[in-house]
Amino acid sequence: GVSQERALELLDMVELQGHAYKIPAHISGGQKQRVAIARALINDPQVIVADEPTGSLDSVTSETIFNIFARLVEQGKTVVMVTHDTELIPRFTRCLYISDGRLVGGLADTAHQEESAAPTMPETTAEPVISPNGHYNKPDHINLKTQTNHDTSKPAIHLENVVKTYVNAAGSFTALKGIDLEIPYGQFVSLVGKSGSGKSTLLNMLTGIDHPTSGQVTIGGTDIYSLSESKRALWRGRQVGIVFQFFQLLPTLTLLENTILPMDYCNVYEYQERPQRALELLKMVGLEDHAYDLPANVSNGQQQAAAIARSLATDPPIIVADEPTGNLDTRSADIVIEVFQELANRGKTILIVTHDPSLTSRTDRNIIIADGELIDSTVAKVMPSLEHHLMLEATHTLEKRLYASGQPIIQQGEPVDYFYMVEDGQVDPDV
């Protein structure tokens, strides 16, 4: 066995000794990754292999993880890291490129190069992720029944003063601190926050997976925590489609069977209709030719596309996706976002968790969470370069005022120790 002293020594090395007695559910994704590194070092191996260890983490947490590996290399360890983050390339001793199952471009020695660039990739015949030309092609006709019985006069998602506090032997920790949020139907929304900010906890509240300590969660007009566990599970299956970061496809079922499964569980659509509907969904994401393949026989991008198809099986009005592009290359991620944009155009409400700013710019609305609180949208829009904790401080000191047309905001010559941000309307500085 491993002594407690050795375990604490390893946790200290990854800067987690203060969390030694917490369970995984009570720490952030980045902290879990550091625990995984500590666990990998238990037997003091000379070689450490890490598969996308920074893929789903924000830039600050990714830097922490990378620096831990760099220190291990300085101690004489050999570290092999799988990544699709091109910004990391110059920082490796060597980079090995693989395409279509073959090594390409040889080994690039980056240790002695002032500038490093990936070798030119040859043309390959790799299987398409969504469509043969690398883009999401909207099909001319998809024969899908569309749900129309939700009341669009009410918001799709409404949270009122939601608080979530975890209590364990180490004490209590409040992950959500009075969240107020409203999202209408047909909106494509991104949720951004650093590791440990409360993103996953908020998703658990929205999907009925975890109970709030206090506050109300209303989805499509239903107070979901007034339902019993069994009724809430059935509600979730019919009203919310969930796309997981790591796909969570059942490995022994084909992509078609994975897509049919939610219809069987929730007992929606006639039995004989379900296979055809599943095929139409797979066709919509460009996977009709892979319907009878097992998940292990298709690429990560194709598995994520299949997960999106599965999330649509019961035609839910709301789709929630947790880091759906975190483990995909740039091209595959772009295609997945195009699929979500098309779904929003069809009236679905899409909420994705991401830390990629290039993706947030393509959504209708971006919500930032920091330390369990939502940052004011005007603060985020006016001062986008601020660190999230500074945005949160600005949110705390913000005072909202409403001015009538023609009413002066500030008199000329009046000394002030604050500034104004205009959320809506126009201001004439010459009056």
PDB file of N, CA and C in Angstrom, residues 40-41 44-51 77-82:
ATOM      1  N   ALA A  40      -0.493   9.117 -10.560  1.00  0.00           N
ATOM      2  CA  ALA A  40       0.380   8.492 -11.558  1.00  0.00           C
ATOM      3  C   ALA A  40       1.811   8.349 -11.058  1.00  0.00           C
ATOM      4  N   LEU A  41       2.172   9.117 -10.032  1.00  0.00           N
ATOM      5  CA  LEU A  41       3.550   9.113  -9.528  1.00  0.00           C
ATOM      6  C   LEU A  41       3.742   8.209  -8.316  1.00  0.00           C
ATOM      7  N   ASP A  44       6.649   5.953  -8.467  1.00  0.00           N
ATOM      8  CA  ASP A  44       7.836   6.651  -8.956  1.00  0.00           C
ATOM      9  C   ASP A  44       8.268   6.155 -10.342  1.00  0.00           C
ATOM     10  N   PRO A  45       7.345   6.161 -11.332  1.00  0.00           N
ATOM     11  CA  PRO A  45       7.699   5.677 -12.671  1.00  0.00           C
ATOM     12  C   PRO A  45       8.650   6.639 -13.374  1.00  0.00           C
ATOM     13  N   GLN A  46       9.434   6.106 -14.303  1.00  0.00           N
ATOM     14  CA  GLN A  46      10.348   6.946 -15.079  1.00  0.00           C
ATOM     15  C   GLN A  46       9.654   7.580 -16.279  1.00  0.00           C
ATOM     16  N   VAL A  47       8.559   6.954 -16.742  1.00  0.00           N
ATOM     17  CA  VAL A  47       7.835   7.464 -17.910  1.00  0.00           C
ATOM     18  C   VAL A  47       6.387   7.755 -17.510  1.00  0.00           C
ATOM     19  N   ILE A  48       5.903   8.931 -17.873  1.00  0.00           N
ATOM     20  CA  ILE A  48       4.525   9.329 -17.588  1.00  0.00           C
ATOM     21  C   ILE A  48       3.855   9.685 -18.902  1.00  0.00           C
ATOM     22  N   VAL A  49       2.701   9.091 -19.174  1.00  0.00           N
ATOM     23  CA  VAL A  49       1.946   9.356 -20.400  1.00  0.00           C
ATOM     24  C   VAL A  49       0.649  10.055 -20.018  1.00  0.00           C
ATOM     25  N   ALA A  50       0.400  11.207 -20.630  1.00  0.00           N
ATOM     26  CA  ALA A  50      -0.793  12.004 -20.308  1.00  0.00           C
ATOM     27  C   ALA A  50      -1.598  12.254 -21.572  1.00  0.00           C
ATOM     28  N   ASP A  51      -2.853  11.833 -21.572  1.00  0.00           N
ATOM     29  CA  ASP A  51      -3.731  11.980 -22.741  1.00  0.00           C
ATOM     30  C   ASP A  51      -4.595  13.229 -22.578  1.00  0.00           C
ATOM     31  N   LYS A  77      12.300  12.748 -15.252  1.00  0.00           N
ATOM     32  CA  LYS A  77      11.215  11.927 -15.779  1.00  0.00           C
ATOM     33  C   LYS A  77      11.060  12.167 -17.282  1.00  0.00           C
ATOM     34  N   THR A  78      10.559  11.147 -17.975  1.00  0.00           N
ATOM     35  CA  THR A  78      10.174  11.291 -19.380  1.00  0.00           C
ATOM     36  C   THR A  78       8.661  11.450 -19.430  1.00  0.00           C
ATOM     37  N   VAL A  79       8.202  12.542 -20.024  1.00  0.00           N
ATOM     38  CA  VAL A  79       6.772  12.831 -20.087  1.00  0.00           C
ATOM     39  C   VAL A  79       6.327  12.863 -21.543  1.00  0.00           C
ATOM     40  N   VAL A  80       5.336  12.050 -21.866  1.00  0.00           N
ATOM     41  CA  VAL A  80       4.741  12.043 -23.203  1.00  0.00           C
ATOM     42  C   VAL A  80       3.321  12.583 -23.062  1.00  0.00           C
ATOM     43  N   MET A  81       3.036  13.684 -23.747  1.00  0.00           N
ATOM     44  CA  MET A  81       1.731  14.325 -23.620  1.00  0.00           C
ATOM     45  C   MET A  81       1.035  14.381 -24.976  1.00  0.00           C
ATOM     46  N   VAL A  82      -0.201  13.891 -25.022  1.00  0.00           N
ATOM     47  CA  VAL A  82      -1.034  14.039 -26.215  1.00  0.00           C
ATOM     48  C   VAL A  82      -1.760  15.374 -26.114  1.00  0.00           C
TER      49      VAL A  82
END
